[in-house]
Tab-separated table of C-alpha atoms and ligand atoms in Angstrom:
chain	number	residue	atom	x	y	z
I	1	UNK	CA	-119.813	37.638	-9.364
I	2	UNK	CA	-119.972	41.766	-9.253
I	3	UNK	CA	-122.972	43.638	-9.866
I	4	UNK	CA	-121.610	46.719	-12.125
I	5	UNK	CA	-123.387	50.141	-12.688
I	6	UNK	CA	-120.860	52.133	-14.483
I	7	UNK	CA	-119.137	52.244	-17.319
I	8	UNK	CA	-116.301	54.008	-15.483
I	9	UNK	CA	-116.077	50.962	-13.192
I	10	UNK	CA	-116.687	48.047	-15.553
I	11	UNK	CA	-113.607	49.363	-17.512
I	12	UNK	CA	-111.154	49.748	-14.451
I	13	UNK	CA	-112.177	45.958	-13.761
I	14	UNK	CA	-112.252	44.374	-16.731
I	15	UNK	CA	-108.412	46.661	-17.752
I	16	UNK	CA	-106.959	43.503	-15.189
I	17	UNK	CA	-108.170	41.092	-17.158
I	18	UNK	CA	-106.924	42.619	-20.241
I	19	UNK	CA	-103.748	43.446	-18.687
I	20	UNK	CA	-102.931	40.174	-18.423
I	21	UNK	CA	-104.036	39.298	-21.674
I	22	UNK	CA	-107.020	36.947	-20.161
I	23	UNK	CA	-110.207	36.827	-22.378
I	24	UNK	CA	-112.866	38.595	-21.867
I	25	UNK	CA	-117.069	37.368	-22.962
I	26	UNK	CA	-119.884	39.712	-23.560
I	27	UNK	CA	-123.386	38.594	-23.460
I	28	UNK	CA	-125.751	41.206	-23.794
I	29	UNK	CA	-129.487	40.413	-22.708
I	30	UNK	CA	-132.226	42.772	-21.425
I	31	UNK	CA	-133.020	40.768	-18.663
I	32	UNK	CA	-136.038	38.358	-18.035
I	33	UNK	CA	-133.276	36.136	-18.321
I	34	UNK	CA	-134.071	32.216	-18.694
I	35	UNK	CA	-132.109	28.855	-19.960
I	36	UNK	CA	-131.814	30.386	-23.359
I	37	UNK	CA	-129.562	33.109	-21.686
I	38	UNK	CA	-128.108	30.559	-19.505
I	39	UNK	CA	-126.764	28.603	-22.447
I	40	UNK	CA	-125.470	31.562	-23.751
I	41	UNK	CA	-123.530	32.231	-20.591
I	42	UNK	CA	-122.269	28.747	-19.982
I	43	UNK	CA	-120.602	28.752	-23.822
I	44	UNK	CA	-119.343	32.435	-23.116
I	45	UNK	CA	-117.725	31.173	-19.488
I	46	UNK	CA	-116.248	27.991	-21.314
I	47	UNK	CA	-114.444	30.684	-23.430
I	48	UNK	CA	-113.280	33.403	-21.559
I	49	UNK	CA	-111.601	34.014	-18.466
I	50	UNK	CA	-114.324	36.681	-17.309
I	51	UNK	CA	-117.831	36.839	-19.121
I	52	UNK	CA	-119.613	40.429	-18.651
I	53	UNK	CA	-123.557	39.977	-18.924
I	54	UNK	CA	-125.385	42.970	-19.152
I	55	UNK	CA	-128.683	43.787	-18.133
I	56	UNK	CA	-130.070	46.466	-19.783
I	57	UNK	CA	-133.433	46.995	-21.327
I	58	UNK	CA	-132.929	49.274	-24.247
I	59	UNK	CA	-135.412	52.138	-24.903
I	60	UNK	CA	-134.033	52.788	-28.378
I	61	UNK	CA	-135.166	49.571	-29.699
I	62	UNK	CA	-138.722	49.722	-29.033
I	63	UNK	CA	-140.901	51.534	-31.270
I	64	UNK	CA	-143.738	50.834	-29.319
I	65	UNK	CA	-143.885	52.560	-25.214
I	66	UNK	CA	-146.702	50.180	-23.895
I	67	UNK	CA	-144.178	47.048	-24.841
I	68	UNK	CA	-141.325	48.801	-23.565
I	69	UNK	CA	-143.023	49.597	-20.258
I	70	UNK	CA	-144.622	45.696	-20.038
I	71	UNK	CA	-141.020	43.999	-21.114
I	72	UNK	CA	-140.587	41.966	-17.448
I	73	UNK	CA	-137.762	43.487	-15.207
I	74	UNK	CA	-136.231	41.732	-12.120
I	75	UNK	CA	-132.383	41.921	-11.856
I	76	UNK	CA	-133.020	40.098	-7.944
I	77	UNK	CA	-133.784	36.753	-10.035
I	78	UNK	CA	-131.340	37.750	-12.895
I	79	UNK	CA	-128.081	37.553	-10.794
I	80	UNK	CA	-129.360	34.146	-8.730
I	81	UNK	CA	-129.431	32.680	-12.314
I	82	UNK	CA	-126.157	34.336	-13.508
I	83	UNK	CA	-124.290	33.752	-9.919
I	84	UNK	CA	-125.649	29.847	-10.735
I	85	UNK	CA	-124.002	29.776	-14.618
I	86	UNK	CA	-120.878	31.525	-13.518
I	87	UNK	CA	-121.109	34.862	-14.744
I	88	UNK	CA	-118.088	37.014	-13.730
I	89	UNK	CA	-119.334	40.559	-13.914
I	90	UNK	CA	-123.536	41.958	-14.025
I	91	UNK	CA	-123.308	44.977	-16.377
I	92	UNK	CA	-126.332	46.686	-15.316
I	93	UNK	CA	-126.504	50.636	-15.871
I	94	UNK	CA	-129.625	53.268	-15.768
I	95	UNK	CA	-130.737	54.983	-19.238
I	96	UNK	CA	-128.789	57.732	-18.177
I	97	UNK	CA	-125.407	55.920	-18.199
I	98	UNK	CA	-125.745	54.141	-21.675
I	99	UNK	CA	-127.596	57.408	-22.981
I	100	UNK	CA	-126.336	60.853	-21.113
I	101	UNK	CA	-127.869	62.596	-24.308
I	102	UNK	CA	-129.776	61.374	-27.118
I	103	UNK	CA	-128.317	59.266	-29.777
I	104	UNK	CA	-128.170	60.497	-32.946
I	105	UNK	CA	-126.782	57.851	-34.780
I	106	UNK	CA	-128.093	56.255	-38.129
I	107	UNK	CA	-127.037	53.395	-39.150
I	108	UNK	CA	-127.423	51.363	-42.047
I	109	UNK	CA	-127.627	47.655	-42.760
I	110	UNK	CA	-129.353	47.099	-46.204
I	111	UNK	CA	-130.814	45.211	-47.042
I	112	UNK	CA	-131.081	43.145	-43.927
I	113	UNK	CA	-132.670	45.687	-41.852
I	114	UNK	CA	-135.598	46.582	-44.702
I	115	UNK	CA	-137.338	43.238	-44.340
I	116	UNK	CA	-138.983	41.611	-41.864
I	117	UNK	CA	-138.571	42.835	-38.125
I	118	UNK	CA	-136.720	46.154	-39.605
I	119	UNK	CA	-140.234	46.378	-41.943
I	120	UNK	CA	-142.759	45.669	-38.737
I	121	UNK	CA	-140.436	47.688	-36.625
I	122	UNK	CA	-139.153	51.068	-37.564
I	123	UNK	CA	-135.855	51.971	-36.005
I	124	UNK	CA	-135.732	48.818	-34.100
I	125	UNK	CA	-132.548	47.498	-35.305
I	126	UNK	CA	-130.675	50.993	-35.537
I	127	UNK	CA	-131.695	50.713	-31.803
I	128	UNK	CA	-129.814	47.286	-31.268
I	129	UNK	CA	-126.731	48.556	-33.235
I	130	UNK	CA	-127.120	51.976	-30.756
I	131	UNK	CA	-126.446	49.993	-27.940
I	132	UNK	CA	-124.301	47.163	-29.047
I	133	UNK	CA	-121.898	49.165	-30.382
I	134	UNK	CA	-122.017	50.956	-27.006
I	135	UNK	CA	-121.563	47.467	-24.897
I	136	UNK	CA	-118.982	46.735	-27.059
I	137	UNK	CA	-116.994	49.753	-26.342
I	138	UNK	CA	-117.795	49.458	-22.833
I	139	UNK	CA	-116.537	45.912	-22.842
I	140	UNK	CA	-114.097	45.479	-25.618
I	141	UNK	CA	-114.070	42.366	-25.619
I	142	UNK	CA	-113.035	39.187	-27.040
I	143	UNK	CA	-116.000	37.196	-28.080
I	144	UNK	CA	-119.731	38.615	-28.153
I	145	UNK	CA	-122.765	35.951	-28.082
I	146	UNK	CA	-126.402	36.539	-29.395
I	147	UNK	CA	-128.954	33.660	-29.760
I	148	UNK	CA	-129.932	32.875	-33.137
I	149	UNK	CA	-134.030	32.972	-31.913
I	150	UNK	CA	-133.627	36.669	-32.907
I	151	UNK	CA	-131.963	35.406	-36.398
I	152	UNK	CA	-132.136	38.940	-37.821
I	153	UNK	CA	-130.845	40.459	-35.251
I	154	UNK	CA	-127.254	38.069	-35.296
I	155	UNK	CA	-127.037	38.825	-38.878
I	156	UNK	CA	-127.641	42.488	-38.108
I	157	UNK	CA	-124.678	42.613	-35.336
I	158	UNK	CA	-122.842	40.596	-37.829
I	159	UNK	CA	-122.543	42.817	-40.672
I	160	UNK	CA	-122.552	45.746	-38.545
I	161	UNK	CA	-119.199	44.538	-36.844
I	162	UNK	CA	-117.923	43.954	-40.549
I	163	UNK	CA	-118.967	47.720	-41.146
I	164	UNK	CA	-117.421	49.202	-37.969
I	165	UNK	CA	-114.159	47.498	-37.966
I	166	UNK	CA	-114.991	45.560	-35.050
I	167	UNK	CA	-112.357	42.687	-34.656
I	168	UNK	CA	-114.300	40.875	-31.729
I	169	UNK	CA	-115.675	37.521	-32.127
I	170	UNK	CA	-119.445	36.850	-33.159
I	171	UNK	CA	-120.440	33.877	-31.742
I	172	UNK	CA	-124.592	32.552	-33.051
I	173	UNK	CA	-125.785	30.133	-30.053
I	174	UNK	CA	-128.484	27.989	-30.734
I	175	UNK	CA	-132.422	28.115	-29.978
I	176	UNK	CA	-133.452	27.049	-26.744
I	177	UNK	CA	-136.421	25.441	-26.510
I	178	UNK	CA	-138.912	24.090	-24.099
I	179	UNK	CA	-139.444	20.424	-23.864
I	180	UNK	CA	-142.457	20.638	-25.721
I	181	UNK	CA	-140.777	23.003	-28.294
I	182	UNK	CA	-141.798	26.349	-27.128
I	183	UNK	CA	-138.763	28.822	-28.473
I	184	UNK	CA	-137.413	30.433	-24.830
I	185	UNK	CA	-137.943	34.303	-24.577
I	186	UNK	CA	-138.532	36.951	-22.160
I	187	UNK	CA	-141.664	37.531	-23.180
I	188	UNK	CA	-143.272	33.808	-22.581
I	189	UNK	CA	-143.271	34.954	-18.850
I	190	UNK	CA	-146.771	37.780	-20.250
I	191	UNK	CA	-148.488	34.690	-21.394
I	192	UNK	CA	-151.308	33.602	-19.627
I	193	UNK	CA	-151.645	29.319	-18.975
I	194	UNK	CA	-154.040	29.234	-21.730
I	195	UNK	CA	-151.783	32.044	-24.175
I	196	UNK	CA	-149.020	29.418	-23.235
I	197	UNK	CA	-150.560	26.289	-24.484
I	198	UNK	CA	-151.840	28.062	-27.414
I	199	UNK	CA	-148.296	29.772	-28.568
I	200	UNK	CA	-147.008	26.168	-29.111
I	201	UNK	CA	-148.933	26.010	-32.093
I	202	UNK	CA	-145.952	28.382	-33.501
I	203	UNK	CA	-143.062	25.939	-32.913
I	204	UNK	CA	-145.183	22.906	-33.841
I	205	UNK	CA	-146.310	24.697	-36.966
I	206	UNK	CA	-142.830	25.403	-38.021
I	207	UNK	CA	-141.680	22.106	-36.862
I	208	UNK	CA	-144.471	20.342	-39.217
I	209	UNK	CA	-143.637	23.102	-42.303
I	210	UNK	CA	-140.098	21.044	-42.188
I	211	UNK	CA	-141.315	17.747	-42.939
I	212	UNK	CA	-144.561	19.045	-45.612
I	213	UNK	CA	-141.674	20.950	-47.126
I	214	UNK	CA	-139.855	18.014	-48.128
I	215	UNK	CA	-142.311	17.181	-50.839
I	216	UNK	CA	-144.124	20.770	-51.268
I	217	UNK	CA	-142.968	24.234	-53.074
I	218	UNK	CA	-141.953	26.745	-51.286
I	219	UNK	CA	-144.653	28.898	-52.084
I	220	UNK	CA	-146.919	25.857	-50.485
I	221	UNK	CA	-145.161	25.542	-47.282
I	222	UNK	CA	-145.751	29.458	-47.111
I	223	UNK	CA	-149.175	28.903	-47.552
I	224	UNK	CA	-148.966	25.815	-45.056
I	225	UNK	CA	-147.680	27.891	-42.114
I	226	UNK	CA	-149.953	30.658	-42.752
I	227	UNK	CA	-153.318	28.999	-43.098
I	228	UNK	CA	-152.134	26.598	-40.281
I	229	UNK	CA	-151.658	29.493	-37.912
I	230	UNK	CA	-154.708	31.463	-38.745
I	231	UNK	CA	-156.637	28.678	-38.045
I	232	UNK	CA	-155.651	28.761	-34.507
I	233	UNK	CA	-157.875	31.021	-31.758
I	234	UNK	CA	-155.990	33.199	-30.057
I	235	UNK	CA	-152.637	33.871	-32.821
I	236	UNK	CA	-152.499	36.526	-35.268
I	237	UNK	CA	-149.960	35.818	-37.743
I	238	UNK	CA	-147.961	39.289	-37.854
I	239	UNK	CA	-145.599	37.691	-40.961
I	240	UNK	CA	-143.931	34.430	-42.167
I	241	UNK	CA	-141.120	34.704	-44.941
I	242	UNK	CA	-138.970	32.381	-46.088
I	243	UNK	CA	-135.770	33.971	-46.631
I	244	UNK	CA	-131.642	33.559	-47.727
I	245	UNK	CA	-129.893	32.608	-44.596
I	246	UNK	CA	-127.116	35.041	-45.690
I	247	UNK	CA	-128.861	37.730	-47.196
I	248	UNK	CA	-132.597	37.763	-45.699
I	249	UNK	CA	-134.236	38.279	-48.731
I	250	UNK	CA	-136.805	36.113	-49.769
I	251	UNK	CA	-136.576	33.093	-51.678
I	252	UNK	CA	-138.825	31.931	-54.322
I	253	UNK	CA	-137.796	28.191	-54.284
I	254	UNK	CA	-135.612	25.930	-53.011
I	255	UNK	CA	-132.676	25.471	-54.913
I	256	UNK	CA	-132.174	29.418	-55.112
I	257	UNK	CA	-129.779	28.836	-51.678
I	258	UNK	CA	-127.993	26.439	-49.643
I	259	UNK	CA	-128.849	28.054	-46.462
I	260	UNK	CA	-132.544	28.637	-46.239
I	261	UNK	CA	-134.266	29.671	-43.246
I	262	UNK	CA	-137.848	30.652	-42.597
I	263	UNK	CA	-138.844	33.441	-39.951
I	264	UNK	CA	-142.055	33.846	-37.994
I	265	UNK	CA	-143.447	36.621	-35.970
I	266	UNK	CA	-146.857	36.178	-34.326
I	267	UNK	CA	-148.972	37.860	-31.523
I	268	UNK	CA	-150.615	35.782	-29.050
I	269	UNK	CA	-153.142	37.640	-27.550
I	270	UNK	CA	-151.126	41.005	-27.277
I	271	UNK	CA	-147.521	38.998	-26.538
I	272	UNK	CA	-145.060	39.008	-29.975
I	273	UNK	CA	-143.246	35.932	-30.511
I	274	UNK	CA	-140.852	35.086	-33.184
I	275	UNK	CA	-139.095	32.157	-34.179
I	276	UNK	CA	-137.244	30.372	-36.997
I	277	UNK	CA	-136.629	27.346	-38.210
I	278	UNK	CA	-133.710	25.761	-40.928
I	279	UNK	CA	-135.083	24.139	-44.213
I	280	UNK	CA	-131.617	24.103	-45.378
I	281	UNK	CA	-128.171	24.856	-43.852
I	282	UNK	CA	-124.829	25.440	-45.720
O	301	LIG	O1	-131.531	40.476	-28.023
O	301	LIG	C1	-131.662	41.294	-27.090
O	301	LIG	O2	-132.036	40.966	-25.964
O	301	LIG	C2	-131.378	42.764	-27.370
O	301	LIG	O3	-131.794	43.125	-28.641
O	301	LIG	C3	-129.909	43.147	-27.133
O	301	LIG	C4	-128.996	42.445	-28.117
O	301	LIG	C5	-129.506	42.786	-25.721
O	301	LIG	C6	-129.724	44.644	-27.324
O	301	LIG	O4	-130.506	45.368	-26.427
């Protein structure tokens, strides 16, 4: 596995592989990486003949600087884990490589981007597309993978590559989750023992809004999750919709889609997590 800082270099190494017409993996993470990421990699090396994994914590994509400067760096334990899944290539540049001037690019995704994370967080996803679109001209490559915990954020890159005229790959991986059901992220590793025990509530919530569902409107599980989570110590419930798979938009019962999906974003203590969970799937 090779460390890479540039995109000068990561082209002249990854040109071999496209030379010789061998396929090439992108998995772009910002680091903190963890089994979610792992499983990621492992499905992109599977593949590919070389999978690119780059490391890169995005400033465009937070609209808050206090949760950009606490988002957990270490690139030391990021390569053990990557050497250990069989990465080929660690993309890892400075700002000023991915961003030698501002960019000034607006993009566009209605209505995906108007609801939800794109509502909570201004500019957040024309962030993501800023620097996807730049990985992916970096990397050119075959096949692109993005976990579905961020659900918005894969339909996002999906309809964005549509847009662009992208003809690379999208591939959706699944959540990973702890034993106990804990949705994997970065950010778990702010939580404090007791902020740890008490974010579970969020999976087991959702997990239990799938079976009251079965026999409840829609409108009641909504109320379900909600009153379930603010009756916990310790979570704020930022929002909970229950949305179109496809299109994001909310849905007002459930035979308006065959792909329904509901979405969760919740602080514990000052830590947002977000999750999802399938009521139906097409
Ligand atoms: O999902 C993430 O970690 C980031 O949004 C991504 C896709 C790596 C872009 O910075």
């Amino acid at each position: 596995m090779k460390l890479v800082r540039t995109i000068k270099e990561l082209r002249t190494e990854l040109n071999t592989y496209r030379n010789e017409g061998r396929k090439i993996g992108l998995v772009p993470t910002m680091g903190a990486l963890h089994a979610g990421h792992a499983s990621l990699v492992k499905r992109s090396v599977s593949e590919n003949d070389a999978t690119v994994v780059s490391v890169f914590v995005n400033p465009t994509q937070f609209n808050d600087k206090n949760d950009l400067a606490k988002y957990p760096r270490d690139l030391d334990a990021d390569c053990q884990l990557l050497q250990e899944v069989g990465a080929t290539f660690v993309f890892a540049p400075a700002v000023e490589e991915m961003y030698p001037e501002p960019d000034t690019r607006q993009f566009s995704f209605a209505p995906l981007d108007s609801v939800m994370e794109g509502a909570f967080r201004p500019g957040h996803f024309n962030g993501v597309a800023q620097i996807v679109t730049k990985l992916f001209d970096a990397v050119q490559p075959d096949n692109a993978y993005f976990g579905e915990k961020d659900f918005q954020q894969l339909a996002i890159i999906r309809k964005m590559v549509k847009q662009l005229g992208y003809t690379l790959h999208i591939v959706g991986c699944p959540i990973v989750r702890e034993a106990d059901g804990l949705a994997l992220s970065s950010r778990n590793a702010r939580l404090s023992d007791e902020e740890r025990k008490i974010a579970l509530n969020i999976s087991q919530t959702l997990f239990k809004s799938r079976t009251f569902a079965a026999d409840h409107s829609l409108q009641d599980t909504i109320k379900f999750v909600e009153d379930s989570i603010s009756a916990i110590n310790g979570l704020r419930l930022e929002y909970f919709q229950i949305v179109d798979g496809n299109t994001l938009q909310p849905v007002e019962n459930w035979h308006e889609s065959d792909y329904i999906v509901g979405c969760i974003t919740v602080f514990c203590g000052e830590v947002r997590l977000i999750d999802n969970i399938k009521y139906k799937e097409n």
